[in-house]
Short mmCIF file of C-alpha atoms in Angstrom, two decimals:
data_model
loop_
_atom_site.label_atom_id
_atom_site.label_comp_id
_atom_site.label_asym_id
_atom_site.label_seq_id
_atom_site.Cartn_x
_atom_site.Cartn_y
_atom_site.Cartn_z
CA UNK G 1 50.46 12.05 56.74
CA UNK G 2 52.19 14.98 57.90
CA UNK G 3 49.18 16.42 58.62
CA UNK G 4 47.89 13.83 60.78
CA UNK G 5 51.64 13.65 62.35
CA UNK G 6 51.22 17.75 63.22
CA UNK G 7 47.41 16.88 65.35
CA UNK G 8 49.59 14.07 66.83
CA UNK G 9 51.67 16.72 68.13
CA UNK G 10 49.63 19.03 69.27
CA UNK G 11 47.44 16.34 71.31
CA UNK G 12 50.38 15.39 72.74
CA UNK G 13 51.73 18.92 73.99
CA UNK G 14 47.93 18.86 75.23
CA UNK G 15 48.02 16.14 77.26
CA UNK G 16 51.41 16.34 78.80
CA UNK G 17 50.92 19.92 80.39
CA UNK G 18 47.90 20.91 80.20
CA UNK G 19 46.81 21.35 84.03
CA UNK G 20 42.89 21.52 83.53
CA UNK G 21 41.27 20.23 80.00
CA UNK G 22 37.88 21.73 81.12
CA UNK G 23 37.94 23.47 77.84
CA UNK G 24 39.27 21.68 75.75
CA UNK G 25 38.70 18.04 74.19
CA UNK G 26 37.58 15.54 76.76
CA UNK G 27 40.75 13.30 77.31
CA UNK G 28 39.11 9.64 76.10
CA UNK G 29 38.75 11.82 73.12
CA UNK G 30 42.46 12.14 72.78
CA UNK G 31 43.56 8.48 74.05
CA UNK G 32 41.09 7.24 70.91
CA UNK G 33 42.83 10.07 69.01
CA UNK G 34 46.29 8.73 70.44
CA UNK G 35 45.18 4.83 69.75
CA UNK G 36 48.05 2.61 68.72
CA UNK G 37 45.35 0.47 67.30
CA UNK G 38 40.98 0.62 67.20
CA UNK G 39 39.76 -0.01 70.12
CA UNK G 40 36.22 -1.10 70.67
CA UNK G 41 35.88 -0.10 74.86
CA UNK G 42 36.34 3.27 76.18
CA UNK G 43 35.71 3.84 79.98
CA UNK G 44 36.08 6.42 82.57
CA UNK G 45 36.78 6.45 86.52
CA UNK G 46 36.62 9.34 89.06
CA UNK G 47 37.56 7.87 91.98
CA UNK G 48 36.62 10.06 94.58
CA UNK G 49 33.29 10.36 93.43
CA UNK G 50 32.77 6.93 93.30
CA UNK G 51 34.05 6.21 96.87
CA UNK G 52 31.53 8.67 98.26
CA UNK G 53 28.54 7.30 96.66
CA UNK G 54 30.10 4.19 97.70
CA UNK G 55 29.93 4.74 100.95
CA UNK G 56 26.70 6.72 100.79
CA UNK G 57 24.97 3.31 99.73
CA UNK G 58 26.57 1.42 102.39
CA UNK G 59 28.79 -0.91 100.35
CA UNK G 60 31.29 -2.49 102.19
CA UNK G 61 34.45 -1.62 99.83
CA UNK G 62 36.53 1.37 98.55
CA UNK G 63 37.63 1.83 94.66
CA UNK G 64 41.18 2.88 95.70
CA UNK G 65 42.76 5.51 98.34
CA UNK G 66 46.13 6.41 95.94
CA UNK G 67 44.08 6.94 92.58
CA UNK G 68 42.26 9.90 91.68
CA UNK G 69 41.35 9.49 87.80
CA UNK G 70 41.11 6.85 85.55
CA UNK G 71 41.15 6.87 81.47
CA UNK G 72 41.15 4.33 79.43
CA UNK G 73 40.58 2.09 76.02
CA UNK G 74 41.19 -1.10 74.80
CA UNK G 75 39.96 -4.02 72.43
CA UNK G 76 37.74 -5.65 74.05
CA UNK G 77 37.16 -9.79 73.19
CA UNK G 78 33.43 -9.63 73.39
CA UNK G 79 33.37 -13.41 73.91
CA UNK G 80 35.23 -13.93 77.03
CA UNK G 81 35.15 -9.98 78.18
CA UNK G 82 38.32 -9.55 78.16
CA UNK G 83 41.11 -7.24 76.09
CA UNK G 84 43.54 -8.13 73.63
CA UNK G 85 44.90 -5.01 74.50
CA UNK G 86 44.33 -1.73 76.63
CA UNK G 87 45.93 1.62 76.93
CA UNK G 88 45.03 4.66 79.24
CA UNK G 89 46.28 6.58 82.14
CA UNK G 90 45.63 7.61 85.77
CA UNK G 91 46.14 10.45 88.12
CA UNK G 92 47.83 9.43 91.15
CA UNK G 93 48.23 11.12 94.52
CA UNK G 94 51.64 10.93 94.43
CA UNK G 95 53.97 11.07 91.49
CA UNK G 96 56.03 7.94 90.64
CA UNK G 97 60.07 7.59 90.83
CA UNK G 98 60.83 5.28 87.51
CA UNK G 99 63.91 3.32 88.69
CA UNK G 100 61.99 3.11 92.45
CA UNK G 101 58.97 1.42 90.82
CA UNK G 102 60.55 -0.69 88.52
CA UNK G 103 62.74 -2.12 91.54
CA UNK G 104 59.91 -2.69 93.52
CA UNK G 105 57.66 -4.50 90.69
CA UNK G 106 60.69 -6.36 89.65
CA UNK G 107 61.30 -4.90 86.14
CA UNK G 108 63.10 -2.42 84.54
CA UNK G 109 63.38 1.07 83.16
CA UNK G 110 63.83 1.20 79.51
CA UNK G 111 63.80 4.12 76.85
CA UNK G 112 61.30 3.64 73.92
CA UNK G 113 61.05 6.79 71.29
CA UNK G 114 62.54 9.34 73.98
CA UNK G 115 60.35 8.37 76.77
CA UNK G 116 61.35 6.69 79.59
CA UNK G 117 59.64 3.20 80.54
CA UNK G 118 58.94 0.65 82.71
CA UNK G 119 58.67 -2.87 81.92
CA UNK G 120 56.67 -5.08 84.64
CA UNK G 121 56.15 -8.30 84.87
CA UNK G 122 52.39 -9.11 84.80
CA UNK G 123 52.32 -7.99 80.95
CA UNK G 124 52.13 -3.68 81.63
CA UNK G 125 54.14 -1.24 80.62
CA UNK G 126 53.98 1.79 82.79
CA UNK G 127 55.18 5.34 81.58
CA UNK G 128 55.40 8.47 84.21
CA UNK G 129 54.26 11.81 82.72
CA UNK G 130 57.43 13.68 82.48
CA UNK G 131 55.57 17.87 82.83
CA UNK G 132 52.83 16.15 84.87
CA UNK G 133 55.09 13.26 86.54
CA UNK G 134 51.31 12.19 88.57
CA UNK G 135 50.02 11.29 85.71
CA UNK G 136 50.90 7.75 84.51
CA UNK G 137 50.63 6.13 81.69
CA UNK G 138 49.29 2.37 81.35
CA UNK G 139 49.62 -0.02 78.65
CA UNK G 140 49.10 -4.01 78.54
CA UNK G 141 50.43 -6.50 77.06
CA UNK G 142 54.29 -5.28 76.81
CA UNK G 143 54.73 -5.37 72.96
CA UNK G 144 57.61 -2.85 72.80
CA UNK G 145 56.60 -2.16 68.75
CA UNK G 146 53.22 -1.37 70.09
CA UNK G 147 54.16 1.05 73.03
CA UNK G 148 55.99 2.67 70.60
CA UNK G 149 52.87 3.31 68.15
CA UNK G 150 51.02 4.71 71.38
CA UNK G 151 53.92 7.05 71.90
CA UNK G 152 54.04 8.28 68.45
CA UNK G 153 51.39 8.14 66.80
CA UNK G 154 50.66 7.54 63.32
CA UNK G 155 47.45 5.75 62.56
CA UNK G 156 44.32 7.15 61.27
CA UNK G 157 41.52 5.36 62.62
CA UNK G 158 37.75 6.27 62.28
CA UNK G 159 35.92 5.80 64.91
CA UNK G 160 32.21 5.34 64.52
CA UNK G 161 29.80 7.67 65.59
CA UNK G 162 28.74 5.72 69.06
CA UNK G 163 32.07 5.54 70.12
CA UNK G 164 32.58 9.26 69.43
CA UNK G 165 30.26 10.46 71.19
CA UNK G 166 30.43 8.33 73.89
CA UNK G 167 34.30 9.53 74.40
CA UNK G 168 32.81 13.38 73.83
CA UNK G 169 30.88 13.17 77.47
CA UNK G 170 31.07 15.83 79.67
CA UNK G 171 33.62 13.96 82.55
CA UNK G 172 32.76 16.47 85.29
CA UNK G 173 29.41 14.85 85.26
CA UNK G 174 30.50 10.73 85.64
CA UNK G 175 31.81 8.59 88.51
CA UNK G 176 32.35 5.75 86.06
CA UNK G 177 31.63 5.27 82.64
CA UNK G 178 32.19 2.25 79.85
CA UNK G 179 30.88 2.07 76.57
CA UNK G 180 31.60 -0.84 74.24
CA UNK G 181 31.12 -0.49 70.32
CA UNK G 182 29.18 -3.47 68.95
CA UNK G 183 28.68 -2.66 65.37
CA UNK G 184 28.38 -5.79 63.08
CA UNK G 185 29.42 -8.06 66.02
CA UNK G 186 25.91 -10.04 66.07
CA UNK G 187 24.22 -11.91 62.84
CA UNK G 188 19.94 -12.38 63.25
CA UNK G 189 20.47 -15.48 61.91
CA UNK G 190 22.57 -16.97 64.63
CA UNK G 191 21.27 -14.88 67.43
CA UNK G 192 17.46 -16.07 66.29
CA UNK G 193 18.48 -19.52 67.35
CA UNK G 194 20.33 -18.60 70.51
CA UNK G 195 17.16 -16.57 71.31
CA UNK G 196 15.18 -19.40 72.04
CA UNK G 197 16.59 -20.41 75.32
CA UNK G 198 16.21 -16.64 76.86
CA UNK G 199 12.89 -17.12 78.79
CA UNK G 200 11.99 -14.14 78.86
CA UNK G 201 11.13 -13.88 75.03
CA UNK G 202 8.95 -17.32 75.17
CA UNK G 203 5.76 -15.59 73.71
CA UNK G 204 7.79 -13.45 70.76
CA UNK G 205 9.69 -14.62 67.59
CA UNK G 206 12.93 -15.42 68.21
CA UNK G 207 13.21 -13.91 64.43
CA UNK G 208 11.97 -10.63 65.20
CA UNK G 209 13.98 -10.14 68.26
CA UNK G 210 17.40 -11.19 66.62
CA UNK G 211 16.67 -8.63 63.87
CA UNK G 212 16.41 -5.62 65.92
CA UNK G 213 19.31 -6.67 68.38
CA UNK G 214 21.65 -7.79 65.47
CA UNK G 215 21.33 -4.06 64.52
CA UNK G 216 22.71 -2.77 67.70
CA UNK G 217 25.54 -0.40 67.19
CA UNK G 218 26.77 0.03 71.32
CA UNK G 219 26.11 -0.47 75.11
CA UNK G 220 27.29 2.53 77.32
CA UNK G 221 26.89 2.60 81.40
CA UNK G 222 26.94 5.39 83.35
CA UNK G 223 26.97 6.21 86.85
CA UNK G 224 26.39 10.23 87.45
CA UNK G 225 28.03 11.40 90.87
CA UNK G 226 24.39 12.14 92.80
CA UNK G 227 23.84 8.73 93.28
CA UNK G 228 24.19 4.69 92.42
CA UNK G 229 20.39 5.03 92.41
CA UNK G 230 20.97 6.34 89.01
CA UNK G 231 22.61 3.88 87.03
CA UNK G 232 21.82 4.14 83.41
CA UNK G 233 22.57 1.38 80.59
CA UNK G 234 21.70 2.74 76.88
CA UNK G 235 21.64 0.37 73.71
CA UNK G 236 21.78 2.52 70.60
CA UNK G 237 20.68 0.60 67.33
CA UNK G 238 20.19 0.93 63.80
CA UNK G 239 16.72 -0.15 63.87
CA UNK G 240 13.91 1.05 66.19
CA UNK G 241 13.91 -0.91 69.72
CA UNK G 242 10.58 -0.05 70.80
CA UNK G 243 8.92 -3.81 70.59
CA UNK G 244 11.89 -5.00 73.35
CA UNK G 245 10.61 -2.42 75.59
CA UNK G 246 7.98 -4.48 77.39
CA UNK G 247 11.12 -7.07 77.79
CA UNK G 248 14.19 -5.60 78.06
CA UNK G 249 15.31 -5.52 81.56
CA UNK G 250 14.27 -9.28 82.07
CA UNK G 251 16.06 -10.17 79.08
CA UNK G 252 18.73 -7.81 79.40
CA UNK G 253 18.93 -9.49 82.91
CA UNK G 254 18.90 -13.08 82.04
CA UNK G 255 21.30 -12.91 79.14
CA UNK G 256 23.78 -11.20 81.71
CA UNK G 257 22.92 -13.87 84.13
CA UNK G 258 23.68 -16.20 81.28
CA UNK G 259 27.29 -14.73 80.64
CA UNK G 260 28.38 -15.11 84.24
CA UNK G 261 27.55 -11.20 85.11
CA UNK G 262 24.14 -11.49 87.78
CA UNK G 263 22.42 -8.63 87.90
CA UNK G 264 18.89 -9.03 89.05
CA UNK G 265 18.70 -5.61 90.26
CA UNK G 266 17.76 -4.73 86.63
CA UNK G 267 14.74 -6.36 86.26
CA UNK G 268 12.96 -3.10 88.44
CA UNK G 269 14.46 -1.11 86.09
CA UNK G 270 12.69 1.85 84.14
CA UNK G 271 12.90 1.27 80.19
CA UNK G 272 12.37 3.80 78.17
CA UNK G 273 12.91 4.67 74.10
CA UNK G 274 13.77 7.56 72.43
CA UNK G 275 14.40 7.23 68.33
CA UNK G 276 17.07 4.00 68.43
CA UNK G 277 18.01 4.48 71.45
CA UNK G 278 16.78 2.18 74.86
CA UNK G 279 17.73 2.84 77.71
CA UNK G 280 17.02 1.34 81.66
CA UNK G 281 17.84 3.20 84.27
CA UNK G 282 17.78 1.61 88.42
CA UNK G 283 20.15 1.47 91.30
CA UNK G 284 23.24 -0.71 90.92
CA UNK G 285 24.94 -3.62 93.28
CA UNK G 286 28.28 -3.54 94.61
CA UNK G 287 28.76 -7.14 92.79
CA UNK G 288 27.50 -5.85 89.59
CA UNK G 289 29.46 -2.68 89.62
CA UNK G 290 32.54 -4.18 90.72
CA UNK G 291 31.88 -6.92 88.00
CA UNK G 292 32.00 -4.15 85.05
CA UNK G 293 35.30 -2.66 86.50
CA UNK G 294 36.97 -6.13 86.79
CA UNK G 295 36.85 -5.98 82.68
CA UNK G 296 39.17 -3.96 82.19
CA UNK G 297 42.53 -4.02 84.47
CA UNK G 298 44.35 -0.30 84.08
CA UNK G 299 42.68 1.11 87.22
CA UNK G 300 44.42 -1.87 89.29
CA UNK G 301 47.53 -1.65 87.74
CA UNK G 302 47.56 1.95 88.61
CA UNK G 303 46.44 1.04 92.37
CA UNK G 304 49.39 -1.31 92.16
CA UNK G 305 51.85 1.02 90.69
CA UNK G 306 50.97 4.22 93.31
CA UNK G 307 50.70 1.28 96.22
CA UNK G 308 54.39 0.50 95.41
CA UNK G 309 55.40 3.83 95.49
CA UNK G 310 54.29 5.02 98.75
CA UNK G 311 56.15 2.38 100.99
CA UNK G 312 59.12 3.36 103.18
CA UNK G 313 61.57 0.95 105.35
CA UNK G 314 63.64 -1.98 104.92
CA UNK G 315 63.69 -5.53 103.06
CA UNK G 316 61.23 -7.10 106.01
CA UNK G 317 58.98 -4.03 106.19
CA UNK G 318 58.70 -4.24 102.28
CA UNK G 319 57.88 -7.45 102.28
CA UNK G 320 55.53 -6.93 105.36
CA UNK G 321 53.73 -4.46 103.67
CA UNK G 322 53.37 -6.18 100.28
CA UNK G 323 52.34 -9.52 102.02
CA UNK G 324 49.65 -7.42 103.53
CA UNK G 325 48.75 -5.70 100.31
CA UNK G 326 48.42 -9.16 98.73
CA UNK G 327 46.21 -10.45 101.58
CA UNK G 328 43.74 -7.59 101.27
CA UNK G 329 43.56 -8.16 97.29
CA UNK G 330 43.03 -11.74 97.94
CA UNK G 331 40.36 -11.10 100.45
CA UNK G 332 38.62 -8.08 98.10
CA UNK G 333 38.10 -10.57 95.67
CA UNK G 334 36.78 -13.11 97.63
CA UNK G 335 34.52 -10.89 99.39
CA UNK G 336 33.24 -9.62 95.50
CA UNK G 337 32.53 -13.59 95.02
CA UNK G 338 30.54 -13.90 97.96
CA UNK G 339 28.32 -10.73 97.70
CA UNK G 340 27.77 -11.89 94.12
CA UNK G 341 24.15 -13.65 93.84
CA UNK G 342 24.28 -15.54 90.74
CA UNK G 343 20.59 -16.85 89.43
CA UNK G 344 22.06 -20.24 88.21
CA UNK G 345 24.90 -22.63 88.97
CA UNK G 346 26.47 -22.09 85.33
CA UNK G 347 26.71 -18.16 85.90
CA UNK G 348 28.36 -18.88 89.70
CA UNK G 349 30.94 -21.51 87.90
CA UNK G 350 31.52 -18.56 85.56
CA UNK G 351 32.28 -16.10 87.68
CA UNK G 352 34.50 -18.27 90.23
CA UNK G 353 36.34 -18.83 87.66
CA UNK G 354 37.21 -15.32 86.80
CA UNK G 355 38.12 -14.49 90.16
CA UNK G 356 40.69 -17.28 90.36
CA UNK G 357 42.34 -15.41 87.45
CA UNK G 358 41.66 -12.44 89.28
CA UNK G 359 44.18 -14.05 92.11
CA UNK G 360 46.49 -15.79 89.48
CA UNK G 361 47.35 -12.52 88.46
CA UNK G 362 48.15 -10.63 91.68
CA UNK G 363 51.72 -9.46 91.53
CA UNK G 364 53.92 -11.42 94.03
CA UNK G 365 56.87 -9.87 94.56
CA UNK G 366 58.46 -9.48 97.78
CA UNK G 367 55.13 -10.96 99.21
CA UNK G 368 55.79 -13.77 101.51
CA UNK G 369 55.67 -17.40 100.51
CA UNK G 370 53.19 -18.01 103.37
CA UNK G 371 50.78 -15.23 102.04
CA UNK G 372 51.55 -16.62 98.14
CA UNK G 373 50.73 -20.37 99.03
CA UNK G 374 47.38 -18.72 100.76
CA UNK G 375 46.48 -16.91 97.11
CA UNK G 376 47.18 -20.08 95.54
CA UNK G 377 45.12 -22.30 97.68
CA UNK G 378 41.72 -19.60 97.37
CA UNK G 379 42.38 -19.89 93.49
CA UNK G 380 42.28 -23.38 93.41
CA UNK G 381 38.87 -23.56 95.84
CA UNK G 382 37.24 -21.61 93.34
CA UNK G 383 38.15 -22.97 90.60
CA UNK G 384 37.52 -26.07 91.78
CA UNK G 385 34.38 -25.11 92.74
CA UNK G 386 33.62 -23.78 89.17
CA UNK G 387 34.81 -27.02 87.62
CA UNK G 388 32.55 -29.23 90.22
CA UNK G 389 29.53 -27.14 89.40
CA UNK G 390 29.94 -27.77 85.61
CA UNK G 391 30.63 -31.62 85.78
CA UNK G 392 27.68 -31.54 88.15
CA UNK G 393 25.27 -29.78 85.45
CA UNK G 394 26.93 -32.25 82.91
CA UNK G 395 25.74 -35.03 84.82
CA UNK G 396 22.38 -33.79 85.30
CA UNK G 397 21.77 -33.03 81.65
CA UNK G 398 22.73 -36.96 80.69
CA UNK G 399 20.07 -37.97 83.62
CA UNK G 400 17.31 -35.58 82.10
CA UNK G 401 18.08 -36.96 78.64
CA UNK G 402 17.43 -40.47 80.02
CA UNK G 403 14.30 -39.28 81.90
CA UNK G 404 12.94 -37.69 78.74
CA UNK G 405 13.07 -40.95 77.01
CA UNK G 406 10.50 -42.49 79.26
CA UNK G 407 6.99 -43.24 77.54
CA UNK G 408 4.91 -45.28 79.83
CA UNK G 409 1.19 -43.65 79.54
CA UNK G 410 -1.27 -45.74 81.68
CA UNK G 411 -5.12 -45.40 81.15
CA UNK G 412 -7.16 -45.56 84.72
CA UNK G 413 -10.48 -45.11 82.71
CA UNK G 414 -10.51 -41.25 82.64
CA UNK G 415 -7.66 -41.05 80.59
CA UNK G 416 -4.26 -41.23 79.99
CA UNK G 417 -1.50 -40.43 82.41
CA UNK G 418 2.46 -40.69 83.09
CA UNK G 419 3.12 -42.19 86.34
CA UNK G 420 6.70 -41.42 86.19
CA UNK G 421 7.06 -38.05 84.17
CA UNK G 422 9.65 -37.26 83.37
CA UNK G 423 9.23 -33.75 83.75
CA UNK G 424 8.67 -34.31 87.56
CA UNK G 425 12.04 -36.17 87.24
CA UNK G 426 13.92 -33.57 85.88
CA UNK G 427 13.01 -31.02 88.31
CA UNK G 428 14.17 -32.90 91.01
CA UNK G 429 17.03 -33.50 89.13
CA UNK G 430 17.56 -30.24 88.58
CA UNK G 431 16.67 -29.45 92.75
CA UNK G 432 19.64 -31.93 93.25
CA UNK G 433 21.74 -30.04 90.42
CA UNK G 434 22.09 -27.10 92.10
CA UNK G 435 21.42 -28.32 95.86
CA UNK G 436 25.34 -30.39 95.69
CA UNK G 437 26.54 -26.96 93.40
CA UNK G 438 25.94 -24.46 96.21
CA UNK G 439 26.57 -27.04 98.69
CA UNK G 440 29.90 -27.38 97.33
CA UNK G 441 30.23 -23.29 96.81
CA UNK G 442 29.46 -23.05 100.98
CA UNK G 443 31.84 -25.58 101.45
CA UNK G 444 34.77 -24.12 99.52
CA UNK G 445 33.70 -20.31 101.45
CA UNK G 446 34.10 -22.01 104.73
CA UNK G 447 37.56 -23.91 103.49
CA UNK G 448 38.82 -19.95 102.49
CA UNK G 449 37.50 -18.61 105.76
CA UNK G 450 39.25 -21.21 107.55
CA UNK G 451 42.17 -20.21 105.82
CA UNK G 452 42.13 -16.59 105.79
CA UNK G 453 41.89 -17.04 109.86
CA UNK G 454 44.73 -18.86 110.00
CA UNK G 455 47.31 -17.01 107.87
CA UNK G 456 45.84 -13.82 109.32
CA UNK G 457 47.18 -15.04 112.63
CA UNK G 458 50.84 -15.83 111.42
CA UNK G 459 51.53 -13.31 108.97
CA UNK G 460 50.49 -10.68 111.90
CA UNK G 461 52.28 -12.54 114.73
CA UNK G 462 55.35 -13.02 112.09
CA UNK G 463 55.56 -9.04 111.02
CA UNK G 464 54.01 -7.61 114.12
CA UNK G 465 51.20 -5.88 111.95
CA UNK G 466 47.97 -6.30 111.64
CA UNK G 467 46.64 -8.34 109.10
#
């Protein structure tokens, strides 16, 4: 134990002034080193490298102007995609005042083992580098016992070997990077009888297929800094992948498509295998892209902090400012919704419903009650939207259950027939399905343009800014 509490130490002195870790330990490395808990997610942002091949591809949208670097981990629920917890840090343009950002979030400054605080609402703990005050440290939810095992460090958790090397990558080589340890997480015998709604596996064994993906041991994504022509996704397993390769990116496409993440970029995809190891490599969407990075949440809440930081004036231009900051969010995440092409009405109901999260948990403070009512208002579209589309699919599974039930066969003297199949029935059932569930999605985008219109034109006539 003392031991272990002496490496603490010394990672600690590392990370707190060293000005350049080029030579030393790669810094996910030392946050899984650092881990208050394990952690199953690991990820990686370099912000101005991402903007320019960003803008290089023509996407409409920025990462972040006031964030340079982004670190983090967490424990990832692999259900919903979303942590229980995550830790990390960012580098910020500007270094942070702690009693100045805790006013402005509406928290408070507090001392836990030495180290000076800051409790936010929103759930996040944020702690300022003290030799390296740019630096800031990020932590979520705000258990105070658990900040404190992230400060001081005394568990000895082993890693596996995927996440290990994963966190071992050369950074100076990545705009963005996640990897996500699945060891164990999948059993065949479940995932055999999943399998057989996936399409794409129609003319192989369900059986077969669940054995090989059951022994997966990770997922990693990486996006180098030449291009976001050059996305690659790797699965690493403990049994050979080489019979998925002349399926994998349909599959790997339709079981994203399936959890609410479209992606049908990957189906033009290169596969390839090497050993264990299969990997697809293809350009990447602004909607997926920004899809992975709304997992995890400490690049925002950086973004939030350093936005707080920089702005000057009085109580109205604060509130100005913020109202405007909140609009933009609101609007960023609408925007994400609408460039996102979702293959079915389930995976658009999915991820509506994620971005009116998204919007429930923008910070409000000092924003206007105008600009709040607005957020509020987009939420509910969406996830009204998201709840129409799933009664809707409801309904339309009880009619194709009745249609299946028909059994009239007629014989004109040539043979038998169905003059009302029902499989004819159920596609137009299904036509009608998702004709009233994207009639209902336009109708809900023109109801938020509307909107955003409107309180565009009073916030800016109100605070003589443009909105």
């Amino acid at each position: 134990m003392r031991m272990r509490t002496l490496i603490n130490a010394a990672i600690l002195f590392v990370v707190s002034t060293a000005p350049c870790l080029g030579q030393e330990k790669e810094k996910i490395s030392l946050l899984l080193d650092r881990s208050p808990a394990k952690a199953n997610a690991i990820g990686y942002i370099n912000v101005p490298s991402l903007n320019k091949l960003m803008e290089d591809a023509g996407f409409s949208s920025r990462v972040t102007s006031t964030v340079d670097e982004v670190w983090f981990i967490a424990d990832l629920e692999l259900a919903e995609m979303r942590p229980k917890w995550e830790a990390g840090y960012a580098v910020l343009k500007r270094p942070v005042d702690s009693e100045r950002l805790a006013d402005s979030l509406g928290g408070y400054v507090d001392t836990v083992e030495s180290q000076q605080v800051i409790h936010a609402p929103h759930q996040t703990y944020f702690v300022p580098g003290t030799e390296h005050p740019e630096r800031l440290g990020i932590l979520r939810p705000t258990d105070r016992a658990f900040l404190a095992g992230w400060l001081t460090p005394t568990m000895n958790i082993q890693y596996t070997p995927f996440l290990n090397s994963q966190a071992n990558q050369p950074e100076a080589y990545l705009s963005f990077m996640m990897a996500i340890e699945l060891r164990n997480v999948l059993s065949p015998v479940s995932l055999a009888t999943r399998l057989q709604s996936i399409e794409s596996l129609k003319s192989n064994s369900p059986e077969s297929v669940a054995k090989v993906l059951a022994s997966i041991q990770g997922v990693s994504v990486i996006v180098g800094r030449k291009s976001l022509q050059q996305c690659i996704v790797k699965f690493q397993f403990q049994n050979s992948p080489a019979s998925l390769k002349p399926i994998a990116a349909e599959m790997l496409a339709e079981i994203l498509e399936k959890n609410g993440l479209s992606a049908a970029e990957v189906k033009s995809w290169k596969v390839a295998v090497e050993d264990n190891t299969l990997s697809l490599q293809g350009p990447i969407t602004q909607s997926t892209l920004s899809g992975l990075m709304s997992v995890f949440s400490v690049q925002s809440q950086a973004e939030r902090a350093a936005g707080r930081v920089t702005l000057e004036g009085g109580e109205e231009k604060q509130v100005a400012y913020q109202s405007k900051h909140y609009f933009d969010e609101v609007n960023a995440i609408v925007e994400r919704t609408r460039d996102h092409k979702s293959q079915t009405t389930g995976a658009m109901a999915s991820w509506n419903d994620k971005r009116a999260r998204q919007i429930d948990e923008l910070p409000t403070l000092n924003v206007d009650p105008e600009m709040i009512q607005f957020g509020v208002d987009v939420a509910t579209l969406l996830r009204g939207n998201a709840l129409s589309v799933r009664q809707t699919n409801i309904q339309a599974g009880k009619v194709k259950a009745s249609q299946s039930l028909d059994s009239g066969y007629y014989n004109d003297g040539y043979g038998y027939y169905n003059s009302n199949s029902s499989v004819d029935y159920q596609r137009v059932t299904d036509a009608m399905a998702r004709g009233n569930a994207y009639g209902n999605y336009r109708g809900a985008l023109s109801q938020i343009d509307k909107m955003t219109a409107e309180v565009r034109r009073a916030m800016t006539e109100k605070y003589q800014i443009q909105f």
